[in-house]
mmCIF file of C-alpha atoms in Angstrom:
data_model
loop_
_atom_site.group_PDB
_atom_site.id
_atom_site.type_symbol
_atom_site.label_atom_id
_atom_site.label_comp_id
_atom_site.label_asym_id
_atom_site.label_seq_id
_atom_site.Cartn_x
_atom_site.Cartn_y
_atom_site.Cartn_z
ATOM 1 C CA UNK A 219 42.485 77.748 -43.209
ATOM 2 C CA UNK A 220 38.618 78.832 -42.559
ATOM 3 C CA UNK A 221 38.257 82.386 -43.256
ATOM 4 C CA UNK A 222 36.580 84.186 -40.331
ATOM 5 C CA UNK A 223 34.767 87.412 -39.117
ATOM 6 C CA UNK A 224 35.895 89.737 -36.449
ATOM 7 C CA UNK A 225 33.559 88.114 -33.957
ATOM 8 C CA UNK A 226 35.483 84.941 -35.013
ATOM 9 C CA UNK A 227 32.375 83.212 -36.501
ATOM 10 C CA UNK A 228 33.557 81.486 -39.613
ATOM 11 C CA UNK A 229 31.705 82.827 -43.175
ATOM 12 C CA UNK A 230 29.102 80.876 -44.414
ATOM 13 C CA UNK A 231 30.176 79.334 -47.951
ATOM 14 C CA UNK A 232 27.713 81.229 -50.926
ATOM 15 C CA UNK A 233 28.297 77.568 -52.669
ATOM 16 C CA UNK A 234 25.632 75.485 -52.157
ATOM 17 C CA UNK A 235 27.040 72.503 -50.302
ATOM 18 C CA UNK A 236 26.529 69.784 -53.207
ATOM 19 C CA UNK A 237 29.542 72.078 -55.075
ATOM 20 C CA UNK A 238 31.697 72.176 -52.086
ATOM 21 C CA UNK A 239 35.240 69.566 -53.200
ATOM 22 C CA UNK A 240 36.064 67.459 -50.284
ATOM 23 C CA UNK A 241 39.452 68.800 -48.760
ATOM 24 C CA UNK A 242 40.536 64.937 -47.962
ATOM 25 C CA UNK A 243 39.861 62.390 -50.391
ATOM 26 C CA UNK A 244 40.666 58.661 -48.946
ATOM 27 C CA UNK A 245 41.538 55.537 -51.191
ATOM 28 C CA UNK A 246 40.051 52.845 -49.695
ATOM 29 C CA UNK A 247 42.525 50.326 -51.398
ATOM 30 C CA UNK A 248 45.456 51.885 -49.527
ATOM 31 C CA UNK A 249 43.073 51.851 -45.978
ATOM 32 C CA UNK A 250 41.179 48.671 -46.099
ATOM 33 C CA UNK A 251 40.124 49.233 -42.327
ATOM 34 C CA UNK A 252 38.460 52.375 -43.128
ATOM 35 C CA UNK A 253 36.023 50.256 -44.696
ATOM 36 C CA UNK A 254 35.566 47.383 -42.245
ATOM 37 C CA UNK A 255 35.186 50.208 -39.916
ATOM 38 C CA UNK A 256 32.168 51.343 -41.745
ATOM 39 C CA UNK A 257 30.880 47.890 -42.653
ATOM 40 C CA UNK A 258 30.914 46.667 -38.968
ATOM 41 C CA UNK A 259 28.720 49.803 -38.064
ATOM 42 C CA UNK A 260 25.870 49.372 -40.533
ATOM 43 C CA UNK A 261 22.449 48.219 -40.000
ATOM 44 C CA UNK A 262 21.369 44.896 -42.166
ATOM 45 C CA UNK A 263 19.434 46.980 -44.585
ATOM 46 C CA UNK A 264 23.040 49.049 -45.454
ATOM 47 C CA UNK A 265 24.265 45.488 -45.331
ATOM 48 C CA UNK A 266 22.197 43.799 -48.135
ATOM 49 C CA UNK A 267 22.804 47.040 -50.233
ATOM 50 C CA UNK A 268 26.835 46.971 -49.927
ATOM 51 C CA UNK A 269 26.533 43.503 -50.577
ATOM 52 C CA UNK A 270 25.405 44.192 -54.479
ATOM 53 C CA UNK A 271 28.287 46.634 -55.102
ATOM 54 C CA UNK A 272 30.847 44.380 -56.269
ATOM 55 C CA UNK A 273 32.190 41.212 -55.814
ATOM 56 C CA UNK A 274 34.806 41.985 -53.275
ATOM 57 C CA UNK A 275 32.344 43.671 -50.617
ATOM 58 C CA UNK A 276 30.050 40.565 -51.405
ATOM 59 C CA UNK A 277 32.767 38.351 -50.506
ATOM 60 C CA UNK A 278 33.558 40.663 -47.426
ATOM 61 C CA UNK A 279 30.039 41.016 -46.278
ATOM 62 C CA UNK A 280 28.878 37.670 -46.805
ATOM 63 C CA UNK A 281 30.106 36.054 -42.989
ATOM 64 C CA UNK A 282 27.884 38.911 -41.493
ATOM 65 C CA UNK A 283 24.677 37.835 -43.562
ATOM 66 C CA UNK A 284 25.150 34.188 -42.819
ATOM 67 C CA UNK A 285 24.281 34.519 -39.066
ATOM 68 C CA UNK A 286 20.163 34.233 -39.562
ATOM 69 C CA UNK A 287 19.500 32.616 -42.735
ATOM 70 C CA UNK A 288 16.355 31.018 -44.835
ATOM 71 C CA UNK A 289 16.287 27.949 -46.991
ATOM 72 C CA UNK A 290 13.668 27.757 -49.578
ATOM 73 C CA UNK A 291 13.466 23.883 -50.587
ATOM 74 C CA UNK A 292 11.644 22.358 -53.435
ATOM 75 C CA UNK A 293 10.466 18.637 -53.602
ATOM 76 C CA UNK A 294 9.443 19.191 -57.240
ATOM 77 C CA UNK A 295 11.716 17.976 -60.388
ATOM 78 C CA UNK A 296 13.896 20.589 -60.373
ATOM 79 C CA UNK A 297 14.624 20.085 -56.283
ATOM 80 C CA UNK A 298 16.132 23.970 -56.457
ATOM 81 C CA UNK A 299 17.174 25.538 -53.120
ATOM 82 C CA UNK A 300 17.812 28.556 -52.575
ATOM 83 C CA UNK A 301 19.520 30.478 -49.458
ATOM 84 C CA UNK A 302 18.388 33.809 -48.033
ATOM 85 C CA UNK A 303 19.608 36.252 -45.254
ATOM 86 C CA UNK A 304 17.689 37.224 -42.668
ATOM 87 C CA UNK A 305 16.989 39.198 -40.371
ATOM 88 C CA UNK A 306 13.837 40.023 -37.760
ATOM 89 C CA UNK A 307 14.262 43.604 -37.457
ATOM 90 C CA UNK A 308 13.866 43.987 -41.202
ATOM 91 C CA UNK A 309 11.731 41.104 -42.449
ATOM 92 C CA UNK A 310 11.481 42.527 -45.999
ATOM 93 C CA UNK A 311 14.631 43.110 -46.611
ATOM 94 C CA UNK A 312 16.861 39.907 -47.633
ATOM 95 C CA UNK A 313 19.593 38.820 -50.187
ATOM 96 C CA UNK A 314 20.178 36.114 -51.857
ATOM 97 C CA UNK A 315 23.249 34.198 -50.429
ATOM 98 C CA UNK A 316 23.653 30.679 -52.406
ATOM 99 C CA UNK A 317 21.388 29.039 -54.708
ATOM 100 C CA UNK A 318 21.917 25.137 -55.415
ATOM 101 C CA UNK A 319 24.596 23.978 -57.409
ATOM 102 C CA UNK A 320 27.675 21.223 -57.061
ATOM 103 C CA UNK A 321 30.079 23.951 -57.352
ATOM 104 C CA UNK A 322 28.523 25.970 -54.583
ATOM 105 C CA UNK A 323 28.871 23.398 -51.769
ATOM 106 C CA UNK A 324 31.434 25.500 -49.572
ATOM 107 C CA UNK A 325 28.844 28.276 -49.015
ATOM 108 C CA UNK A 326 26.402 25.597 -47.648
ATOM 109 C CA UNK A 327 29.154 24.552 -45.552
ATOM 110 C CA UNK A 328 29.196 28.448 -44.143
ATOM 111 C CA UNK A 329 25.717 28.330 -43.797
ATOM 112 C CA UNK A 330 26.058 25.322 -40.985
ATOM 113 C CA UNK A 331 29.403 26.923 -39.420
ATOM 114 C CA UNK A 332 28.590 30.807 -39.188
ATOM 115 C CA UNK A 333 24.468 30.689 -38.920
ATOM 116 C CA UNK A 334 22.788 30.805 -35.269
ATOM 117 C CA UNK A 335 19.262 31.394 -36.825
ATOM 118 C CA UNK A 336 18.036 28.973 -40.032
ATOM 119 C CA UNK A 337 14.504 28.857 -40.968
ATOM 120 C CA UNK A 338 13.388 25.805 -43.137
ATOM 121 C CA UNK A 339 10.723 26.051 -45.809
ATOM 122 C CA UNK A 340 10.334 23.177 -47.781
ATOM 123 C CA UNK A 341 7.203 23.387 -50.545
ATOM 124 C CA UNK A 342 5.899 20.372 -51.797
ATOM 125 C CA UNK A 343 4.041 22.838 -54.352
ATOM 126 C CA UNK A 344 6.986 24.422 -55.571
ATOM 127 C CA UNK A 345 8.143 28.332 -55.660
ATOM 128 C CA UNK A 346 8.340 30.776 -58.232
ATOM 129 C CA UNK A 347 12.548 30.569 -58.700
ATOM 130 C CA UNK A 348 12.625 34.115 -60.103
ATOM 131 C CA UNK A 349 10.985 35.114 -56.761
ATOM 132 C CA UNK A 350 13.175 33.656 -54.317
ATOM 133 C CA UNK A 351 16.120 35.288 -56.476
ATOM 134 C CA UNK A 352 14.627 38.524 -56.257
ATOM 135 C CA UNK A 353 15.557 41.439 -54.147
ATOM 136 C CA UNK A 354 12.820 40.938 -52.064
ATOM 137 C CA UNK A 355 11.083 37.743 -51.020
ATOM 138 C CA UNK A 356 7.413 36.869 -50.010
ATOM 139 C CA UNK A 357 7.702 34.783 -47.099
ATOM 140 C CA UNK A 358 5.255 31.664 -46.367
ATOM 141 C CA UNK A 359 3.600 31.949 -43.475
ATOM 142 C CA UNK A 360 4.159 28.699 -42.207
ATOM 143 C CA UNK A 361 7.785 27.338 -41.182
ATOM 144 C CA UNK A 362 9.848 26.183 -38.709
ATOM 145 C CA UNK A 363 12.975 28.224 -37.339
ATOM 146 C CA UNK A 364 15.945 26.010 -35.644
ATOM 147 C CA UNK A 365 17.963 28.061 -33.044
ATOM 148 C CA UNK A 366 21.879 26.777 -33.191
ATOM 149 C CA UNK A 367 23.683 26.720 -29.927
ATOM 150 C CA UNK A 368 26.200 29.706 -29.990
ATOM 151 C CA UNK A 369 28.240 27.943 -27.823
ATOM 152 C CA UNK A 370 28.517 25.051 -30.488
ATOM 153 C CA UNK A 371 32.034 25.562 -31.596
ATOM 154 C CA UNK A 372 33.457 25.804 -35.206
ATOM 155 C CA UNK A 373 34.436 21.813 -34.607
ATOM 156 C CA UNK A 374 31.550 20.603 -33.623
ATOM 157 C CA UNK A 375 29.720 22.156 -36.846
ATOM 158 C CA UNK A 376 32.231 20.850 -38.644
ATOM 159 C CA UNK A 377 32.199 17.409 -38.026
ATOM 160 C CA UNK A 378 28.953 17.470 -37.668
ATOM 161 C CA UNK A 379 28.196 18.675 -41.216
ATOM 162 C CA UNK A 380 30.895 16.295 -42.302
ATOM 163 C CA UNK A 381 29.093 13.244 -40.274
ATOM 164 C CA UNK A 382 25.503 14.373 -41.597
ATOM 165 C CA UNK A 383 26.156 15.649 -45.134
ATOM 166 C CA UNK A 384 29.346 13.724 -46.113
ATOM 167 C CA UNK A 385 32.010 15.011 -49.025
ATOM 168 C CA UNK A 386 29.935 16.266 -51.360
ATOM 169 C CA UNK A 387 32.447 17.719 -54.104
ATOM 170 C CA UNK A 388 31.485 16.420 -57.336
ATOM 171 C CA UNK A 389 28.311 15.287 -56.558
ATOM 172 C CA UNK A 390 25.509 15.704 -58.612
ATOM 173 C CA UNK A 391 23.007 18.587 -57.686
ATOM 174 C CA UNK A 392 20.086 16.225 -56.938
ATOM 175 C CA UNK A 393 22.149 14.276 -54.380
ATOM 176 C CA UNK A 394 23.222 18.131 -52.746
ATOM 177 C CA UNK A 395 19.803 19.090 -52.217
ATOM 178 C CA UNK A 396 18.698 15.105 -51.125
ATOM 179 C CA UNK A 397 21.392 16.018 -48.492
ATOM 180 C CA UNK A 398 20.738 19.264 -47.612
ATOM 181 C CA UNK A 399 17.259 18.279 -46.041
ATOM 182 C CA UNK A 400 19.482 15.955 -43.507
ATOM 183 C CA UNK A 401 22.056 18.741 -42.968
ATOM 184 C CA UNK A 402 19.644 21.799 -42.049
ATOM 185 C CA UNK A 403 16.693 19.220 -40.157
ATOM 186 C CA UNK A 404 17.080 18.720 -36.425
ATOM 187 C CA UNK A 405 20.513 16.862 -37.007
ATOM 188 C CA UNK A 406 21.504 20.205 -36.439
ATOM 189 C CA UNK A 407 21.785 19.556 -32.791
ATOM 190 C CA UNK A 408 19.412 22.475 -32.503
ATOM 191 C CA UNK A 409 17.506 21.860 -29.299
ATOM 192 C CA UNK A 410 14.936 25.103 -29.666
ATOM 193 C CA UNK A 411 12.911 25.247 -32.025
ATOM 194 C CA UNK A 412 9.671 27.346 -33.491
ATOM 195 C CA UNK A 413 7.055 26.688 -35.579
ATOM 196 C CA UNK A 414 5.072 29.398 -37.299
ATOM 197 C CA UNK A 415 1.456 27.952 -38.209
ATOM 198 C CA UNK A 416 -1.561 30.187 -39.058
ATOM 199 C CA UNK A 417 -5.063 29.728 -37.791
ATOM 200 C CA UNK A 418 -8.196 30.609 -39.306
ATOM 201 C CA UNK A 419 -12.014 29.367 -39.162
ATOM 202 C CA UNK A 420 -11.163 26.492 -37.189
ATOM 203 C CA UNK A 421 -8.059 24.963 -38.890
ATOM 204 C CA UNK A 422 -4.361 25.026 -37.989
ATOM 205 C CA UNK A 423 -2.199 25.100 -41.000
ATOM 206 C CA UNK A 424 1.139 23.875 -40.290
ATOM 207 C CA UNK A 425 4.027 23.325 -42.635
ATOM 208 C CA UNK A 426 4.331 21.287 -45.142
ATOM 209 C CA UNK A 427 7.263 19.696 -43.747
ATOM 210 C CA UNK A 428 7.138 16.495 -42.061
ATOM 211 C CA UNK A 429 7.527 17.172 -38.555
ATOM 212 C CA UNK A 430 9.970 14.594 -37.736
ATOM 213 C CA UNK A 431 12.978 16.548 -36.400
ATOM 214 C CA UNK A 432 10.466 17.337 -32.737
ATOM 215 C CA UNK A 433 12.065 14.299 -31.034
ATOM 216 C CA UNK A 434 15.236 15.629 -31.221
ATOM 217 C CA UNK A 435 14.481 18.597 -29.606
ATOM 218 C CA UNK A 436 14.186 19.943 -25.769
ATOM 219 C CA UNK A 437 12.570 23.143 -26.231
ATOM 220 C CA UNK A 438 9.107 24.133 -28.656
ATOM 221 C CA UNK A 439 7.496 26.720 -29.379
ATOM 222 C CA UNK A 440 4.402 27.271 -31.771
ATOM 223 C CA UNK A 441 3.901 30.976 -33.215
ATOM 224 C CA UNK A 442 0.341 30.669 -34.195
ATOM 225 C CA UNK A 443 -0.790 33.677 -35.978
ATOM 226 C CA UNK A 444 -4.380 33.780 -35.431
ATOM 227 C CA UNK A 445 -7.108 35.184 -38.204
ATOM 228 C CA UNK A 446 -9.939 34.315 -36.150
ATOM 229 C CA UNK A 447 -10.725 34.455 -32.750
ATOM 230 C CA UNK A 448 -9.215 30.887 -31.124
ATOM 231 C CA UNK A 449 -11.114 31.514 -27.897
ATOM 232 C CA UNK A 450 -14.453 31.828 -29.198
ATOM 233 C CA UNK A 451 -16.840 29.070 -27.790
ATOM 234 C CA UNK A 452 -18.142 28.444 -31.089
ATOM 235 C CA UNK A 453 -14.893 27.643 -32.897
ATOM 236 C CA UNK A 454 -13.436 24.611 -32.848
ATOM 237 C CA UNK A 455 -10.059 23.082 -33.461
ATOM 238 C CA UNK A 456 -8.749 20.961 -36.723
ATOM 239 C CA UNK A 457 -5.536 20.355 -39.118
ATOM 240 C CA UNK A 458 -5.638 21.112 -42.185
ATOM 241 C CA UNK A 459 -3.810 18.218 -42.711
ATOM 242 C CA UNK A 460 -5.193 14.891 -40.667
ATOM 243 C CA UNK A 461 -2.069 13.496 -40.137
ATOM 244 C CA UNK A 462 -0.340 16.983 -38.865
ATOM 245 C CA UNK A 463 -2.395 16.035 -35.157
ATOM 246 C CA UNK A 464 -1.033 12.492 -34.828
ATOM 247 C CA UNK A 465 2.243 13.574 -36.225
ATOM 248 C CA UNK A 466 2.744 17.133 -33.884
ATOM 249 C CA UNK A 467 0.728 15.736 -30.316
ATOM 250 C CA UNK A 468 2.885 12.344 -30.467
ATOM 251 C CA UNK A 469 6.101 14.047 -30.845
ATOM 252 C CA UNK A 470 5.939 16.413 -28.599
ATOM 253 C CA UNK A 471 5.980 13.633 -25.500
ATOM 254 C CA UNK A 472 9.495 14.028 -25.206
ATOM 255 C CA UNK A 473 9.974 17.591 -25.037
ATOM 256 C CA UNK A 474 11.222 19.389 -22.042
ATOM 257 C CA UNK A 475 9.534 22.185 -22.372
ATOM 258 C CA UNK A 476 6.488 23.966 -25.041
ATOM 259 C CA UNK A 477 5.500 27.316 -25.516
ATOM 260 C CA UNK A 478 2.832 28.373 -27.538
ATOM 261 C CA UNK A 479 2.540 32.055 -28.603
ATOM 262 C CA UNK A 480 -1.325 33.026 -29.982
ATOM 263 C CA UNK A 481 -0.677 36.066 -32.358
ATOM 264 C CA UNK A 482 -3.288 38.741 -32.916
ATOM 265 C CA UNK A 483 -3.413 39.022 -36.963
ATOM 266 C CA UNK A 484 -7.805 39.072 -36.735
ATOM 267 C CA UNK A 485 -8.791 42.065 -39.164
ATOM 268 C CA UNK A 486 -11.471 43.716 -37.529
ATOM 269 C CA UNK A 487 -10.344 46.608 -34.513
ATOM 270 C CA UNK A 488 -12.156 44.723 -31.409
ATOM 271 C CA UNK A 489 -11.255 40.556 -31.226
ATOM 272 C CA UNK A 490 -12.523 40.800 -28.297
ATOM 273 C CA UNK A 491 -16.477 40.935 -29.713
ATOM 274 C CA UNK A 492 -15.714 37.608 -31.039
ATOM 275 C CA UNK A 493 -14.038 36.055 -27.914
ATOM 276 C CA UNK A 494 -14.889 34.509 -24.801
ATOM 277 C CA UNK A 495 -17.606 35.829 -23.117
ATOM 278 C CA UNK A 496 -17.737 33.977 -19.749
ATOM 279 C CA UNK A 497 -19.249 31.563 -18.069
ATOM 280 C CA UNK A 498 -22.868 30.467 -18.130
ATOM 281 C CA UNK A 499 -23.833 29.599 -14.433
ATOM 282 C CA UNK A 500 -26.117 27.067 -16.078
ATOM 283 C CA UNK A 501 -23.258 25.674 -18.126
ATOM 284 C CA UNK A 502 -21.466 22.382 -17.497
ATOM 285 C CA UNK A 503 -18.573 21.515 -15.389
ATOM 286 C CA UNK A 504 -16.020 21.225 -18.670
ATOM 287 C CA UNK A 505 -17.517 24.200 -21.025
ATOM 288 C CA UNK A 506 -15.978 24.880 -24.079
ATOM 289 C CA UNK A 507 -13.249 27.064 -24.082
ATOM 290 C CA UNK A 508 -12.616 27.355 -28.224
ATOM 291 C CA UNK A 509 -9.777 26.347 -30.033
ATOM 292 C CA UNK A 510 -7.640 28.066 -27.980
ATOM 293 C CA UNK A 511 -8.665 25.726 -24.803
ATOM 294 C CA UNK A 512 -8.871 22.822 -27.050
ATOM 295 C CA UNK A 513 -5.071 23.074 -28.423
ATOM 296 C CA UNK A 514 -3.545 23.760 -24.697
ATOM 297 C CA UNK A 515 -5.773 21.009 -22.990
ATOM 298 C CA UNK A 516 -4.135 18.261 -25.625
ATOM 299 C CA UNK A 517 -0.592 19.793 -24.960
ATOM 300 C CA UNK A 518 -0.918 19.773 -21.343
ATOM 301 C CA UNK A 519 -0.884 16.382 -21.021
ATOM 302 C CA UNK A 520 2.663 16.021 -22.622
ATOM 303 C CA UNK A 521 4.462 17.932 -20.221
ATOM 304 C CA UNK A 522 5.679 21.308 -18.715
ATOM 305 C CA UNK A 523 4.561 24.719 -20.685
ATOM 306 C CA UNK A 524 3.473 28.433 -20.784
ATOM 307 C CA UNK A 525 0.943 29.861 -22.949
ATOM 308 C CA UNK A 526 1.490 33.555 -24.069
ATOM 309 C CA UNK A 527 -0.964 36.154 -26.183
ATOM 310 C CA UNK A 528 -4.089 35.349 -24.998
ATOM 311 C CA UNK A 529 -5.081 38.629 -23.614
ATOM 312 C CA UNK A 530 -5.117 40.156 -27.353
ATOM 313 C CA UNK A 531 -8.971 37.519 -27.591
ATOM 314 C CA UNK A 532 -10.587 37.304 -24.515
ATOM 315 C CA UNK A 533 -12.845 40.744 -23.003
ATOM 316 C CA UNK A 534 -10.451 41.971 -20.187
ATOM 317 C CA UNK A 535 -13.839 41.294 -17.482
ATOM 318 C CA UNK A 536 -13.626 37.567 -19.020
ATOM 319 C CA UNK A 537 -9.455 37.593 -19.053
ATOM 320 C CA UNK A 538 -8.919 36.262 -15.680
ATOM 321 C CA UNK A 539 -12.312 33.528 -15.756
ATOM 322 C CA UNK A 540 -10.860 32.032 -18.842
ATOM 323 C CA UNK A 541 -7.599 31.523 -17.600
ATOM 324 C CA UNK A 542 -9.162 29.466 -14.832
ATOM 325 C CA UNK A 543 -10.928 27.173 -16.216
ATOM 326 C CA UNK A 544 -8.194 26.206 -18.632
ATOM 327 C CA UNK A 545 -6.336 26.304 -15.815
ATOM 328 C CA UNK A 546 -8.681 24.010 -13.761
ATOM 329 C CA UNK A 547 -9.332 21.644 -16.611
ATOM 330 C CA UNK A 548 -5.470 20.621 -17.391
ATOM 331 C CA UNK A 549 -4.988 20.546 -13.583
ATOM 332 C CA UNK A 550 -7.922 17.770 -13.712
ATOM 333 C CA UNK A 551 -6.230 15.861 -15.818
ATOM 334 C CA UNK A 552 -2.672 15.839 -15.012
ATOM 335 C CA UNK A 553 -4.282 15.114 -11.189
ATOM 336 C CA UNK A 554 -2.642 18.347 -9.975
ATOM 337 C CA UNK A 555 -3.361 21.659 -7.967
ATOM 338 C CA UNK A 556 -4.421 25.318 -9.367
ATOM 339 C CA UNK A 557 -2.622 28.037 -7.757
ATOM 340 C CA UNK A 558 -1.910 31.825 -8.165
ATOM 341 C CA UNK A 559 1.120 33.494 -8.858
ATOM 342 C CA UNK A 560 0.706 37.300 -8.940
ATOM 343 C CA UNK A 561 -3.402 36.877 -9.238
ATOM 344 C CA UNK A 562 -3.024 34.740 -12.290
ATOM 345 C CA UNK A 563 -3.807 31.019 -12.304
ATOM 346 C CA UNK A 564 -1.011 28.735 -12.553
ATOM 347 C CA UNK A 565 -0.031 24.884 -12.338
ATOM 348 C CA UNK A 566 3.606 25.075 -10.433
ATOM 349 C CA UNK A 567 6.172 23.597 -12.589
ATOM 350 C CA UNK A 568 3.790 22.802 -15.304
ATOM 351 C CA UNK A 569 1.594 25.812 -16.766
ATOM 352 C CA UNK A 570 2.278 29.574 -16.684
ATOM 353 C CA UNK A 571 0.304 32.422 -18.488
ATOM 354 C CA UNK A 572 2.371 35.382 -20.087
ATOM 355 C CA UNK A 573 0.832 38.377 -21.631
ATOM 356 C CA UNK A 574 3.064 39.209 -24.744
ATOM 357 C CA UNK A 575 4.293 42.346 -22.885
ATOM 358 C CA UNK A 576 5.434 40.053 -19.816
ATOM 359 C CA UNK A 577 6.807 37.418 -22.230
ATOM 360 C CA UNK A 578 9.186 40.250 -24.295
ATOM 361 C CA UNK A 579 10.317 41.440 -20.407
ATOM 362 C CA UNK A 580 10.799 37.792 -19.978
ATOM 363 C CA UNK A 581 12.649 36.926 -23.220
ATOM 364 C CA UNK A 582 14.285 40.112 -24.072
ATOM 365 C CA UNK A 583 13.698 41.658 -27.664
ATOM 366 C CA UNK A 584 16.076 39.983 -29.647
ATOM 367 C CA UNK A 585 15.029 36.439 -28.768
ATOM 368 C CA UNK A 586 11.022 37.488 -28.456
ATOM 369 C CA UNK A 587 11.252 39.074 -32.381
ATOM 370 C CA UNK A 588 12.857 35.339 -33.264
ATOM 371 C CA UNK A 589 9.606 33.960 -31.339
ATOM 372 C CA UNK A 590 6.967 35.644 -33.070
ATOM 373 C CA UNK A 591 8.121 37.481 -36.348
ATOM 374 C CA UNK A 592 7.880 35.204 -39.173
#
């Protein structure tokens, strides 16, 4: 019983608080919910920490880090690949899930039938191993993330996996990871998916990864993080590998829809200095709208898509000009109409413009972080 005052105001302890014994002491082993209690309310960073107690909260914790993972594939000799957690609210913060080995091939198996999120780097340079099984991990910059249907039952993952990957117990470790490139590609039955790409002085650097899992796909959406300004008249537009233009334009024909996302990541406080200035009266019919207008006028011939972020590069005077003749120059093309929806130029049922604060509205957090946080 609390001793009290004759005000009934209970004494304040003279032991500092760190000396105070708990009156209740609980053995988890006797109340096991107790603990999933508290597990189920922690954020992922408390998660990743449990995680390295012991094996048994591992074991325990390990279906709630397998909903957004990463896969860090090596084409070199020793074709090591390693699974991460992860987790866009906290992109520095990861653990280390599986790593490649015959013995482990039942956690690759959770990583098909629990993860909604799975982002694919595959290096044909290699990684530093002792990196990747580090607490903390330095992410490339360039990727592609595969959203999973939620709605795609255990089954289906099952016998898809079993279809795509085939029995692999006993198998040697090179024919896991030969596999594994078929099990977490577009095979999948992912139908959204996002590339990250940087772009700087002209050149978009995509991912090493053959893109060859676009024609399976319905829904696209590039995350370019931009280090110069893409809508500057004097830059221009190139892949820093040749092939990556032939490879990404042709496959995105069959796509039902494309979204590309232009990320501020330019150094200096004002892009804008650097951006589009307008248009010279004197200038020709088809000026040159930078990289920016160079990228969207080769994608708008494929097919139905919104462009999002270019506010962040263009002078807010020269915001709404721009956007009009991009818009007027894909509308030429496709033999179509300009319009306005809300003062802002559109194509109906083919080209929209999004600022990024419209496009989070649009998207919702959750989903908007998976679009642009690499």
């Amino acid at each position: 019983m609390e001793a009290t005052t004759n005000d009934n105001k209970p004494v304040e302890s003279a032991e500092p608080a760190s000396k105070l014994q708990p009156r209740i002491s609980i053995d988890h082993r006797f109340f096991p919910h107790i603990i999933d209690i508290i597990l189920s309310s922690l954020s992922y960073p408390g998660l990743v920490a449990c995680a390295s107690v012991c094996r048994e909260w591992r074991n325990k914790l390990r279906p709630r880090l397998f909903n957004h993972v990463a896969i860090f594939e090596s084409t070199l000799d020793d074709e090591t690949t390693v699974v991460r957690s992860r987790n866009t609210g906290w992109p520095d913060k990861s653990a280390v899930l599986v790593v490649s080995d015959p013995a482990n091939v039942e956690d690759f198996r959770n990583v098909q039938l629990c993860s909604t999120t799975i982002d694919c780097y595959r290096s044909h340079e290699g990684f530093d191993t002792r990196q990747m099984l580090g607490p903390t991990s330095k992410w490339p910059s360039t990727f592609h993330r595969l959203i999973i249907p939620k709605d795609l039952g255990d089954s289906d993952r099952s016998s898809e996996y079993s279809e795509d990957v085939g029995d692999l117990e006993g198998s040697e470790e090179s024919h896991l990871v030969r596999n594994l490139e078929t099990f977490h590609s577009g095979q999948l039955r992912s139908q959204n998916a996002i590339y990250f790409i940087d772009y700087g002085e002209g050149q978009l650097t995509s991912s090493p990864r053959v893109l060859s899992s676009l024609s399976t796909l319905g829904f696209l959406t590039l995350s370019i993080a931009c280090y110069t300004n893409p809508t500057s008249t004097d830059s221009r537009l190139s892949f820093s590998q040749p092939l990556d233009a032939q490879d990404l334009m042709g496959e995105m024909r069959g796509l039902q829809y494309c979204t590309l996302v232009f990320k501020n990541c330019v150094d200096h406080r004002s892009p804008w200095e650097l951006g589009f200035q307008g248009l010279d009266s004197q200038a020709p019919q088809a000026p040159h709208l930078g990289a920016a207008g160079e990228l969207i006028n080769r994608i708008g011939m494929n097919g139905p898509f919104q462009v999002v972020g270019l506010e962040n590069f263009v002078p807010p005077e020269h915001h709404l000009s721009y956007l009009q003749a991009i818009c007027s120059q894909v509308a030429s093309k496709i033999e179509s109409e300009m319009s306005y929806e809300d003062g802002i130029p559109t194509i109906e049922n083919w080209l929209k413009f999004r600022t990024h604060d419209r496009f989070r509205e649009f998207m919702e957090d959750y989903v908007y972080n998976l679009t642009t946080v690499g």
